[in-house]
Short mmCIF file of C-alpha atoms and ligand atoms in Angstrom, two decimals:
data_model
loop_
_atom_site.label_atom_id
_atom_site.label_comp_id
_atom_site.label_asym_id
_atom_site.label_seq_id
_atom_site.Cartn_x
_atom_site.Cartn_y
_atom_site.Cartn_z
CA MET A 635 -37.22 38.04 25.24
CA GLY A 636 -39.10 38.87 22.09
CA ILE A 637 -39.50 38.04 18.46
CA GLU A 638 -36.17 36.29 18.24
CA ILE A 639 -37.72 33.17 19.77
CA TRP A 640 -40.14 32.80 16.84
CA PRO A 641 -37.81 30.39 14.95
CA ILE A 642 -37.71 28.15 18.04
CA ILE A 643 -41.47 28.24 18.29
CA LYS A 644 -41.83 27.50 14.62
CA LEU A 645 -39.54 24.55 14.94
CA ALA A 646 -41.72 23.15 17.77
CA LEU A 647 -44.92 23.84 15.84
CA ARG A 648 -43.58 22.07 12.82
CA LYS A 649 -43.49 18.90 14.94
CA THR A 650 -46.88 19.33 16.52
CA VAL A 651 -48.91 20.46 13.54
CA GLY A 652 -47.27 18.32 10.89
CA GLU A 653 -45.42 19.19 7.73
CA ALA A 654 -48.35 20.08 5.48
CA ALA A 655 -50.05 22.36 7.95
CA PHE A 656 -46.75 23.93 8.80
CA THR A 657 -45.98 24.77 5.20
CA ASN A 658 -49.41 26.14 4.55
CA TRP A 659 -50.21 28.07 7.66
CA ILE A 660 -47.33 28.52 10.10
CA ASN A 661 -44.43 29.14 7.80
CA PRO A 662 -46.05 32.14 6.00
CA LEU A 663 -46.44 33.95 9.33
CA GLU A 664 -44.00 36.62 10.40
CA LEU A 665 -43.87 37.63 14.03
CA THR A 666 -43.28 41.40 14.07
CA SER A 667 -43.61 42.32 17.71
CA ILE A 668 -44.77 41.25 21.13
CA ASN A 669 -46.29 43.77 23.49
CA ALA A 670 -47.85 43.04 26.83
CA SER A 671 -49.55 39.71 26.17
CA LYS A 672 -50.17 40.30 22.49
CA ALA A 673 -48.21 38.70 19.70
CA ASN A 674 -48.46 40.56 16.39
CA PHE A 675 -48.09 38.73 13.14
CA VAL A 676 -48.04 39.69 9.50
CA THR A 677 -49.69 37.24 7.17
CA PRO A 678 -49.95 37.11 3.37
CA THR A 679 -53.76 37.01 3.50
CA LYS A 680 -56.45 37.58 6.00
CA PHE A 681 -57.68 34.07 5.40
CA ILE A 682 -54.43 32.62 6.67
CA GLY A 683 -54.63 34.76 9.78
CA ASP A 684 -58.20 33.72 10.55
CA TRP A 685 -57.47 30.09 9.89
CA VAL A 686 -54.36 30.04 12.03
CA ASP A 687 -56.12 31.80 14.86
CA ARG A 688 -59.00 29.36 14.82
CA ASN A 689 -57.07 26.16 14.28
CA TYR A 690 -53.57 26.68 15.62
CA GLY A 691 -54.06 29.55 18.03
CA ASP A 692 -53.92 27.38 21.14
CA SER A 693 -50.88 25.46 19.91
CA ILE A 694 -49.04 28.74 19.22
CA LYS A 695 -49.87 30.13 22.62
CA PHE A 696 -48.84 26.91 24.24
CA GLU A 697 -45.48 27.00 22.52
CA PHE A 698 -44.94 30.59 23.68
CA ALA A 699 -45.82 29.52 27.19
CA LYS A 700 -43.18 26.78 27.01
CA GLN A 701 -40.67 29.53 26.23
CA GLY A 702 -41.87 31.45 29.28
CA LEU A 703 -44.00 33.98 27.43
CA ASP A 704 -47.58 34.43 28.43
CA ILE A 705 -49.41 35.31 25.25
CA GLU A 706 -53.16 35.82 25.44
CA ARG A 707 -53.93 37.18 22.03
CA LEU A 708 -52.63 36.66 18.53
CA VAL A 709 -53.13 39.58 16.22
CA PHE A 710 -52.83 39.13 12.49
CA SER A 711 -52.49 41.87 9.93
CA VAL A 712 -52.15 41.52 6.26
CA ASN A 713 -48.91 42.24 4.50
CA MET A 714 -49.57 44.28 1.41
CA GLU A 715 -46.50 43.01 -0.40
CA PRO A 716 -46.36 39.32 0.26
CA LYS A 717 -42.88 37.92 0.34
CA ILE A 718 -42.79 34.71 -1.63
CA ALA A 719 -40.30 32.15 -0.64
CA PRO A 720 -38.11 31.34 -3.64
CA THR A 721 -38.55 27.60 -3.25
CA LYS A 722 -42.27 27.59 -3.35
CA LYS A 723 -44.62 28.67 -6.03
CA SER A 724 -47.36 29.24 -3.57
CA SER A 725 -49.31 32.27 -4.63
CA ILE A 726 -52.30 31.67 -6.80
CA LYS A 727 -52.25 34.78 -8.87
CA PRO A 728 -55.57 35.63 -10.48
CA GLU A 729 -53.76 36.38 -13.72
CA SER A 730 -51.84 33.11 -13.79
CA LYS A 731 -52.27 31.53 -17.19
CA ASN A 732 -51.37 28.02 -18.01
CA THR A 733 -48.70 28.03 -20.63
CA LYS A 734 -48.31 24.30 -21.03
CA THR A 735 -44.59 24.47 -20.50
CA GLY A 736 -43.84 21.82 -17.96
CA SER A 737 -45.00 22.17 -14.41
CA THR A 738 -43.14 25.32 -13.44
CA ASP A 739 -46.33 27.35 -13.23
CA LEU A 740 -48.16 24.84 -11.14
CA PRO A 741 -48.83 25.89 -7.54
CA GLY A 742 -48.12 22.57 -5.92
CA ALA A 743 -46.10 21.80 -2.84
CA SER A 744 -42.39 21.38 -3.28
CA LEU A 745 -41.07 17.88 -3.52
CA ASP A 746 -38.62 16.54 -0.99
CA PRO A 747 -35.39 15.50 -2.79
CA ARG A 748 -34.92 12.67 -0.33
CA TYR A 749 -38.25 11.03 -1.12
CA THR A 750 -37.19 9.00 -4.12
CA PHE A 751 -37.64 5.34 -5.06
CA ASP A 752 -33.93 4.83 -4.44
CA ASN A 753 -34.33 5.81 -0.86
CA PHE A 754 -37.46 3.76 -0.29
CA VAL A 755 -36.88 0.43 1.44
CA VAL A 756 -39.27 -2.28 0.27
CA GLY A 757 -40.57 -5.03 2.52
CA LYS A 758 -43.64 -7.23 2.81
CA PRO A 759 -45.89 -4.55 4.33
CA ASN A 760 -45.34 -2.02 1.54
CA GLU A 761 -44.41 -4.12 -1.47
CA LEU A 762 -47.79 -3.86 -3.19
CA ALA A 763 -47.94 -0.11 -2.68
CA HIS A 764 -44.39 0.25 -3.98
CA ALA A 765 -45.09 -1.90 -7.04
CA ALA A 766 -48.19 0.08 -7.87
CA ALA A 767 -46.35 3.37 -7.42
CA ARG A 768 -43.58 2.15 -9.69
CA ARG A 769 -46.01 1.09 -12.33
CA VAL A 770 -47.83 4.37 -12.29
CA SER A 771 -44.56 6.30 -12.50
CA GLU A 772 -43.57 4.42 -15.64
CA GLY A 773 -46.37 6.14 -17.52
CA GLY A 774 -47.57 4.37 -20.60
CA ASP A 775 -51.05 2.99 -20.36
CA VAL A 776 -52.94 4.49 -17.51
CA SER A 777 -53.86 1.26 -15.96
CA PHE A 778 -54.72 2.05 -12.35
CA ASN A 779 -56.75 5.22 -12.18
CA PRO A 780 -56.93 6.51 -9.62
CA LEU A 781 -54.22 4.90 -7.54
CA PHE A 782 -55.36 5.21 -3.96
CA LEU A 783 -52.71 4.63 -1.27
CA HIS A 784 -53.86 4.32 2.27
CA GLY A 785 -52.39 3.48 5.62
CA GLY A 786 -51.48 4.88 9.03
CA VAL A 787 -49.26 7.83 9.79
CA GLY A 788 -45.60 7.70 8.90
CA LEU A 789 -45.70 4.58 6.77
CA GLY A 790 -44.37 6.14 3.56
CA LYS A 791 -47.41 7.33 1.61
CA THR A 792 -46.07 10.80 1.04
CA HIS A 793 -42.63 9.41 0.27
CA LEU A 794 -44.08 7.21 -2.42
CA MET A 795 -46.06 10.02 -3.99
CA HIS A 796 -43.04 12.25 -4.21
CA ALA A 797 -41.06 9.33 -5.64
CA ILE A 798 -43.66 8.97 -8.38
CA ALA A 799 -43.49 12.67 -9.14
CA TRP A 800 -39.68 12.65 -9.31
CA GLU A 801 -39.70 9.65 -11.57
CA ILE A 802 -42.30 11.03 -13.96
CA LYS A 803 -40.37 14.30 -14.17
CA LYS A 804 -37.19 12.46 -14.82
CA ARG A 805 -38.73 10.64 -17.75
CA ASP A 806 -40.50 13.65 -19.10
CA PRO A 807 -39.37 17.06 -17.86
CA ASN A 808 -42.32 18.65 -19.57
CA ALA A 809 -44.92 16.52 -17.80
CA ARG A 810 -47.30 18.65 -15.80
CA VAL A 811 -47.22 16.94 -12.44
CA LEU A 812 -49.09 18.55 -9.61
CA TYR A 813 -48.59 17.28 -6.13
CA LEU A 814 -50.35 18.90 -3.22
CA SER A 815 -52.00 18.06 0.06
CA ALA A 816 -55.81 18.02 0.29
CA GLU A 817 -55.40 20.89 2.73
CA GLN A 818 -53.61 22.91 0.09
CA PHE A 819 -56.22 21.97 -2.41
CA MET A 820 -58.87 23.39 -0.12
CA TYR A 821 -56.76 26.46 0.54
CA ARG A 822 -56.44 27.16 -3.21
CA PHE A 823 -60.08 26.59 -3.68
CA VAL A 824 -61.08 28.94 -0.93
CA GLN A 825 -58.69 31.51 -2.27
CA ALA A 826 -60.16 31.17 -5.73
CA LEU A 827 -63.64 31.68 -4.32
CA ARG A 828 -62.44 34.70 -2.47
CA PHE A 829 -60.92 36.25 -5.51
CA LYS A 830 -63.85 35.17 -7.61
CA ASP A 831 -61.42 33.29 -9.72
CA THR A 832 -62.74 29.79 -9.80
CA ILE A 833 -62.48 29.63 -13.59
CA SER A 834 -58.68 29.74 -13.62
CA PHE A 835 -58.63 27.46 -10.60
CA LYS A 836 -60.58 24.89 -12.62
CA GLU A 837 -58.54 25.43 -15.76
CA MET A 838 -55.29 25.06 -13.87
CA PHE A 839 -56.30 21.83 -12.16
CA ARG A 840 -57.77 20.39 -15.32
CA SER A 841 -54.62 21.19 -17.32
CA VAL A 842 -52.30 18.80 -15.50
CA ASP A 843 -51.15 15.44 -16.70
CA VAL A 844 -50.80 13.94 -13.29
CA LEU A 845 -52.58 15.06 -10.17
CA MET A 846 -51.61 13.85 -6.69
CA VAL A 847 -53.57 14.77 -3.65
CA ASP A 848 -52.10 13.73 -0.31
CA ASP A 849 -54.10 13.09 2.83
CA VAL A 850 -57.52 13.31 1.25
CA GLN A 851 -59.21 12.59 4.58
CA PHE A 852 -58.66 16.31 5.27
CA ILE A 853 -61.48 17.33 2.94
CA ALA A 854 -63.92 14.71 4.15
CA GLY A 855 -66.83 16.61 5.63
CA LYS A 856 -65.90 19.83 3.95
CA SER A 857 -68.74 19.85 1.50
CA SER A 858 -67.94 22.49 -1.10
CA THR A 859 -64.28 21.49 -1.30
CA GLN A 860 -65.35 17.85 -1.66
CA GLU A 861 -67.63 18.84 -4.44
CA GLU A 862 -64.93 20.73 -6.30
CA PHE A 863 -62.46 17.91 -5.74
CA PHE A 864 -64.97 15.47 -7.19
CA HIS A 865 -65.39 17.49 -10.38
CA THR A 866 -61.68 17.99 -10.84
CA PHE A 867 -61.11 14.34 -10.22
CA ASN A 868 -63.81 13.27 -12.73
CA ALA A 869 -62.59 15.64 -15.38
CA LEU A 870 -59.04 14.28 -15.14
CA ILE A 871 -60.05 10.61 -15.08
CA ASP A 872 -62.30 11.24 -18.09
CA GLN A 873 -59.32 12.63 -19.97
CA ASN A 874 -57.32 9.56 -18.98
CA LYS A 875 -54.94 11.65 -16.83
CA GLN A 876 -53.32 9.84 -13.98
CA VAL A 877 -54.68 10.65 -10.50
CA ILE A 878 -53.01 9.51 -7.31
CA ILE A 879 -54.60 9.97 -3.93
CA SER A 880 -53.54 9.07 -0.43
CA GLY A 881 -55.59 8.83 2.74
CA ASP A 882 -55.29 7.58 6.28
CA ARG A 883 -57.79 4.82 5.58
CA ALA A 884 -59.57 3.08 2.74
CA PRO A 885 -62.23 5.13 0.91
CA VAL A 886 -65.06 2.97 2.28
CA ASP A 887 -63.93 3.75 5.82
CA MET A 888 -63.96 7.51 5.38
CA GLU A 889 -67.20 8.23 7.11
CA GLN A 890 -67.50 11.88 6.17
CA LEU A 891 -66.75 11.40 2.55
CA GLU A 892 -69.70 11.49 0.18
CA ASP A 893 -70.73 8.12 -1.12
CA ARG A 894 -70.30 8.98 -4.78
CA ILE A 895 -66.75 10.09 -4.10
CA LYS A 896 -66.03 6.97 -2.09
CA SER A 897 -67.22 4.75 -4.87
CA ARG A 898 -65.41 6.74 -7.55
CA LEU A 899 -62.17 6.46 -5.57
CA GLN A 900 -62.44 2.75 -5.70
CA TRP A 901 -62.57 2.53 -9.47
CA GLY A 902 -58.87 2.22 -9.84
CA LEU A 903 -56.53 0.47 -7.52
CA VAL A 904 -56.76 0.80 -3.77
CA VAL A 905 -53.63 -0.36 -1.95
CA ASP A 906 -52.93 -0.54 1.70
CA VAL A 907 -49.55 0.44 3.08
CA HIS A 908 -49.41 -1.86 6.09
CA PRO A 909 -47.70 -1.11 9.40
CA THR A 910 -44.01 -2.05 9.24
CA ASP A 911 -42.79 -5.36 10.56
CA TYR A 912 -39.48 -6.09 12.24
CA GLU A 913 -37.61 -6.90 9.03
CA LEU A 914 -38.72 -3.73 7.27
CA ARG A 915 -37.87 -1.60 10.28
CA LEU A 916 -34.40 -3.07 10.42
CA GLY A 917 -33.95 -2.61 6.68
CA ILE A 918 -34.97 1.02 6.97
CA LEU A 919 -32.67 1.58 9.90
CA GLN A 920 -29.74 0.05 8.05
CA SER A 921 -30.37 2.12 5.00
CA LYS A 922 -30.75 5.31 7.01
CA GLN A 923 -27.63 4.43 8.95
CA GLU A 924 -25.64 4.35 5.73
CA SER A 925 -26.74 7.83 4.79
CA GLN A 926 -26.18 9.10 8.35
CA ALA A 927 -22.70 7.64 8.25
CA ARG A 928 -21.90 9.85 5.26
CA TYR A 929 -22.36 12.96 7.41
CA ASN A 930 -21.43 11.63 10.75
CA SER A 931 -18.61 9.30 9.92
CA THR A 932 -17.18 9.55 13.41
CA VAL A 933 -20.13 7.97 15.13
CA GLU A 934 -20.00 4.27 15.69
CA VAL A 935 -23.04 2.24 16.55
CA SER A 936 -22.45 -0.99 18.44
CA PRO A 937 -23.82 -4.27 17.07
CA GLY A 938 -27.31 -5.06 18.25
CA VAL A 939 -28.43 -1.49 18.64
CA LEU A 940 -30.36 -1.31 15.35
CA GLU A 941 -31.91 -4.69 16.05
CA PHE A 942 -33.00 -3.44 19.44
CA MET A 943 -34.56 -0.35 17.94
CA ALA A 944 -36.34 -2.36 15.21
CA GLN A 945 -37.71 -4.58 17.91
CA ARG A 946 -38.85 -1.90 20.31
CA ILE A 947 -39.91 1.13 18.30
CA SER A 948 -43.35 1.35 16.84
CA SER A 949 -44.26 0.83 13.21
CA ASN A 950 -44.24 4.53 12.37
CA VAL A 951 -41.16 5.15 10.25
CA ARG A 952 -40.93 8.81 11.15
CA VAL A 953 -40.50 7.93 14.80
CA LEU A 954 -37.89 5.36 13.86
CA GLU A 955 -35.98 7.94 11.82
CA GLY A 956 -36.18 10.47 14.66
CA ALA A 957 -34.72 7.92 17.01
CA LEU A 958 -31.78 7.17 14.74
CA THR A 959 -31.04 10.83 14.23
CA ARG A 960 -31.04 11.36 17.95
CA LEU A 961 -28.76 8.43 18.50
CA TYR A 962 -26.25 9.90 16.03
CA ALA A 963 -26.47 13.34 17.57
CA PHE A 964 -25.90 11.73 20.98
CA GLY A 965 -23.00 9.65 19.73
CA SER A 966 -21.23 12.60 18.22
CA LEU A 967 -21.70 14.55 21.40
CA VAL A 968 -20.23 11.97 23.72
CA GLY A 969 -17.62 10.85 21.21
CA ARG A 970 -17.89 7.15 22.06
CA PRO A 971 -19.49 4.24 20.26
CA VAL A 972 -23.22 4.13 20.86
CA THR A 973 -23.89 1.06 23.02
CA LEU A 974 -27.13 -0.65 23.79
CA GLU A 975 -27.28 0.99 27.23
CA MET A 976 -26.72 4.40 25.76
CA ALA A 977 -29.47 3.79 23.21
CA GLN A 978 -31.90 2.72 25.92
CA GLU A 979 -31.00 5.77 27.91
CA SER A 980 -31.21 8.36 25.19
CA LEU A 981 -34.31 6.91 23.62
CA SER A 982 -36.19 6.24 26.82
CA ASP A 983 -39.06 8.60 26.06
CA ILE A 984 -39.63 7.10 22.61
CA LEU A 985 -39.43 3.59 24.01
CA ARG A 986 -41.90 4.47 26.75
CA ALA A 987 -44.34 6.00 24.28
CA THR A 988 -44.20 2.89 22.13
CA ASP A 989 -44.76 0.74 25.17
CA ARG A 990 -47.90 2.67 25.91
CA LYS A 991 -50.48 0.34 27.38
CA VAL A 992 -53.94 0.37 25.99
CA THR A 993 -56.60 0.51 28.67
CA ILE A 994 -60.07 -1.06 28.72
CA ASP A 995 -61.59 2.39 29.10
CA GLU A 996 -59.94 3.52 25.91
CA ILE A 997 -61.11 0.45 24.13
CA ILE A 998 -64.67 0.99 25.24
CA ARG A 999 -64.51 4.61 24.18
CA LYS A 1000 -63.15 3.87 20.74
CA VAL A 1001 -65.58 1.00 20.14
CA THR A 1002 -68.65 3.02 21.17
CA ASP A 1003 -67.47 5.82 18.90
CA HIS A 1004 -66.85 3.48 16.06
CA TYR A 1005 -70.28 1.87 16.20
CA GLY A 1006 -72.13 4.90 17.38
CA VAL A 1007 -73.60 3.19 20.43
CA ASN A 1008 -73.69 4.92 23.76
CA LEU A 1009 -71.73 4.01 26.80
CA THR A 1010 -74.73 3.24 29.03
CA ASP A 1011 -76.05 0.74 26.51
CA MET A 1012 -72.66 -0.80 26.08
CA LEU A 1013 -72.41 -1.52 29.77
CA SER A 1014 -76.06 -2.42 30.24
CA ALA A 1015 -77.68 -5.83 30.17
CA ARG A 1016 -79.28 -5.22 26.77
CA ARG A 1017 -78.73 -7.95 24.28
CA THR A 1018 -79.92 -6.41 21.03
CA ARG A 1019 -77.53 -7.35 18.30
CA SER A 1020 -76.68 -3.71 17.56
CA ILE A 1021 -75.35 -3.34 21.11
CA ALA A 1022 -74.22 -6.86 21.89
CA ARG A 1023 -71.90 -7.07 18.88
CA PRO A 1024 -69.93 -3.93 19.62
CA ARG A 1025 -69.73 -5.09 23.26
CA GLN A 1026 -68.28 -8.38 22.16
CA VAL A 1027 -65.79 -6.57 19.93
CA ALA A 1028 -64.72 -4.41 22.86
CA MET A 1029 -64.34 -7.47 25.09
CA TYR A 1030 -62.30 -9.20 22.42
CA LEU A 1031 -60.01 -6.25 22.02
CA SER A 1032 -59.62 -5.94 25.79
CA LYS A 1033 -58.48 -9.51 25.92
CA LYS A 1034 -56.07 -9.08 22.98
CA LEU A 1035 -54.64 -5.67 23.74
CA THR A 1036 -54.41 -5.51 27.52
CA SER A 1037 -53.04 -7.86 30.09
CA LYS A 1038 -56.21 -7.85 32.15
CA SER A 1039 -57.69 -11.15 33.24
CA LEU A 1040 -61.04 -12.47 32.04
CA PRO A 1041 -62.82 -11.73 35.31
CA GLU A 1042 -61.39 -8.22 35.38
CA ILE A 1043 -62.60 -7.61 31.85
CA GLY A 1044 -66.02 -9.00 32.73
CA ARG A 1045 -66.28 -6.67 35.66
CA ARG A 1046 -65.51 -3.62 33.55
CA PHE A 1047 -68.37 -4.48 31.23
CA GLY A 1048 -71.24 -4.05 33.65
CA LYS A 1049 -70.19 -6.79 36.09
CA ARG A 1050 -70.35 -9.65 33.63
CA ASP A 1051 -69.11 -13.12 34.24
CA HIS A 1052 -65.78 -14.27 32.86
CA THR A 1053 -67.55 -16.92 30.78
CA THR A 1054 -69.33 -14.14 28.90
CA VAL A 1055 -65.94 -12.72 27.98
CA ILE A 1056 -64.72 -16.13 26.79
CA HIS A 1057 -67.81 -16.44 24.70
CA ALA A 1058 -67.31 -13.00 23.23
CA VAL A 1059 -63.71 -13.68 22.32
CA LYS A 1060 -64.63 -16.97 20.64
CA LYS A 1061 -67.52 -15.42 18.78
CA ILE A 1062 -65.48 -12.56 17.40
CA GLU A 1063 -62.63 -14.84 16.39
CA GLU A 1064 -65.10 -16.95 14.47
CA LEU A 1065 -66.80 -14.01 12.87
CA GLN A 1066 -63.55 -12.45 11.76
CA SER A 1067 -62.90 -15.29 9.33
CA ILE A 1068 -66.37 -15.21 7.79
CA ASP A 1069 -67.50 -11.65 8.11
CA ASN A 1070 -65.43 -9.12 6.20
CA GLN A 1071 -66.93 -6.16 7.92
CA ILE A 1072 -66.09 -7.39 11.41
CA ALA A 1073 -62.53 -8.18 10.30
CA LYS A 1074 -62.22 -4.64 8.98
CA ASP A 1075 -63.69 -3.12 12.10
CA ILE A 1076 -61.24 -4.95 14.26
CA GLU A 1077 -58.33 -3.89 12.14
CA VAL A 1078 -59.32 -0.27 12.14
CA LEU A 1079 -59.88 -0.26 15.87
CA ARG A 1080 -56.71 -2.12 16.62
CA ARG A 1081 -54.79 0.34 14.55
CA MET A 1082 -56.36 3.32 16.28
CA LEU A 1083 -55.69 1.88 19.68
CA GLU A 1084 -52.15 0.80 19.06
CA GLY A 1085 -51.10 3.69 16.89
P1 ADP B 2309 -46.96 9.10 5.57
O1 ADP B 2309 -47.16 10.05 4.42
O2 ADP B 2309 -47.53 7.74 5.29
O3 ADP B 2309 -47.48 9.62 6.87
P2 ADP B 2309 -44.18 9.61 5.05
O4 ADP B 2309 -44.15 9.27 3.62
O5 ADP B 2309 -44.21 11.03 5.41
O6 ADP B 2309 -45.45 8.88 5.76
O7 ADP B 2309 -42.99 8.86 5.80
C1 ADP B 2309 -42.49 9.28 7.08
C2 ADP B 2309 -41.01 9.19 7.05
O8 ADP B 2309 -40.58 7.84 6.99
C3 ADP B 2309 -40.37 9.87 5.84
O9 ADP B 2309 -39.19 10.55 6.19
C4 ADP B 2309 -40.05 8.75 4.86
O10 ADP B 2309 -38.93 9.04 4.11
C5 ADP B 2309 -39.77 7.62 5.84
N1 ADP B 2309 -40.17 6.32 5.30
C6 ADP B 2309 -41.38 5.71 5.34
N2 ADP B 2309 -41.36 4.54 4.76
C7 ADP B 2309 -40.11 4.31 4.29
C8 ADP B 2309 -39.47 3.27 3.61
N3 ADP B 2309 -40.11 2.16 3.25
N4 ADP B 2309 -38.16 3.40 3.33
C9 ADP B 2309 -37.49 4.53 3.66
N5 ADP B 2309 -38.04 5.59 4.34
C10 ADP B 2309 -39.35 5.46 4.65
MG1 MG B 2310 -48.08 11.91 4.48
#
């Protein structure tokens, strides 16, 4: 066994590291040989090699191990003549000039042809985000600037951003639309620093008509990238150019993001893409089924199966899509209509993962992290507000998210009485309706625990 397993490993990594990281870091790697326990790669730049080694080294070794190969070291050497994939304009060439002829010279990420408004199913949880995205894509007066979309993983943020880009390009093929992930932004920036080429970096970013930066949480805490992002952002907003940003949470909740950036991000419109509800999930499944049916016309899905999936599979649309794809693959293999029993059987791992039970320990851990209190204090008898409040939040969440009884919950919190738990639950319920901060905290924590 040797380098021929690299495509398999890449496929697995694509799932574990995510699309953006895969495109930036894993895909450019070429496995050239394996000897003893060393895997040798060629990379376009040394930076990529270092970055991959530091951040994805363990995942790569792990995937090798799963294929039965014990790799201890990853060795990266730089390819002197980088191969550039024809679909991506990914190299930032120091000599690249901006010629103001459409966006062909922009080094953004490629847009997924499936991520259009036509393919986006609208429901209550995403209707605001969808409406805002539509408005922005119509051009005209720049009314929401920036547009900030936030929400959990797999809820359609990237899809909406691509849809905006497609729409703008359709209306004006010469529009300079640049879409990229915050990770790519950082990568470009670091490259520019490395090649002492920050001037053209700045020029290029400031020359666009529309800038979209996906998953901005990635640069939170990375100070010089943040700084550069902030300047780019300001320059564009000042020129009345549309900026669209996405993040996994609202700007105010991004702890590591500088305050001035947080506040600037809130100047425009901040919209939340909420977790899907049953109706939206069913709508999405039906729409995806129609497109599946075009390729897999032989597969028949029995009535009730989609409803069952919408009921039982979590709010993350990517998971939902994966489940449907699997069902179709399964159906075409067995050559029979996909029944409810078959669906249960073939999706059992996904169903189990969604059923995942939240434990009190997890709740305590997340709550102490969130409020920055320590565990000993949390379980102690101390009643200072700064400790008592997080403790009540944790008790409240334990009651809401687990099936543990009040006395059991009390016991887990430093042997407290069940009446203390009742009091905590009441108190937090009361506070949630009058105290915005508490309501937000609960939402964030709930999402983290359930997601
Ligand atoms: P996010 O960027 O929020 O993590 P994505 O935009 O990548 O999520 O969406 C994950 C997958 O789910 C994509 O394949 C996307 O097409 C699909 N998806 C999400 N929301 C919808 C929707 N409302 N209608 C159709 N497909 C959706
Ligand atoms: Mg995304």
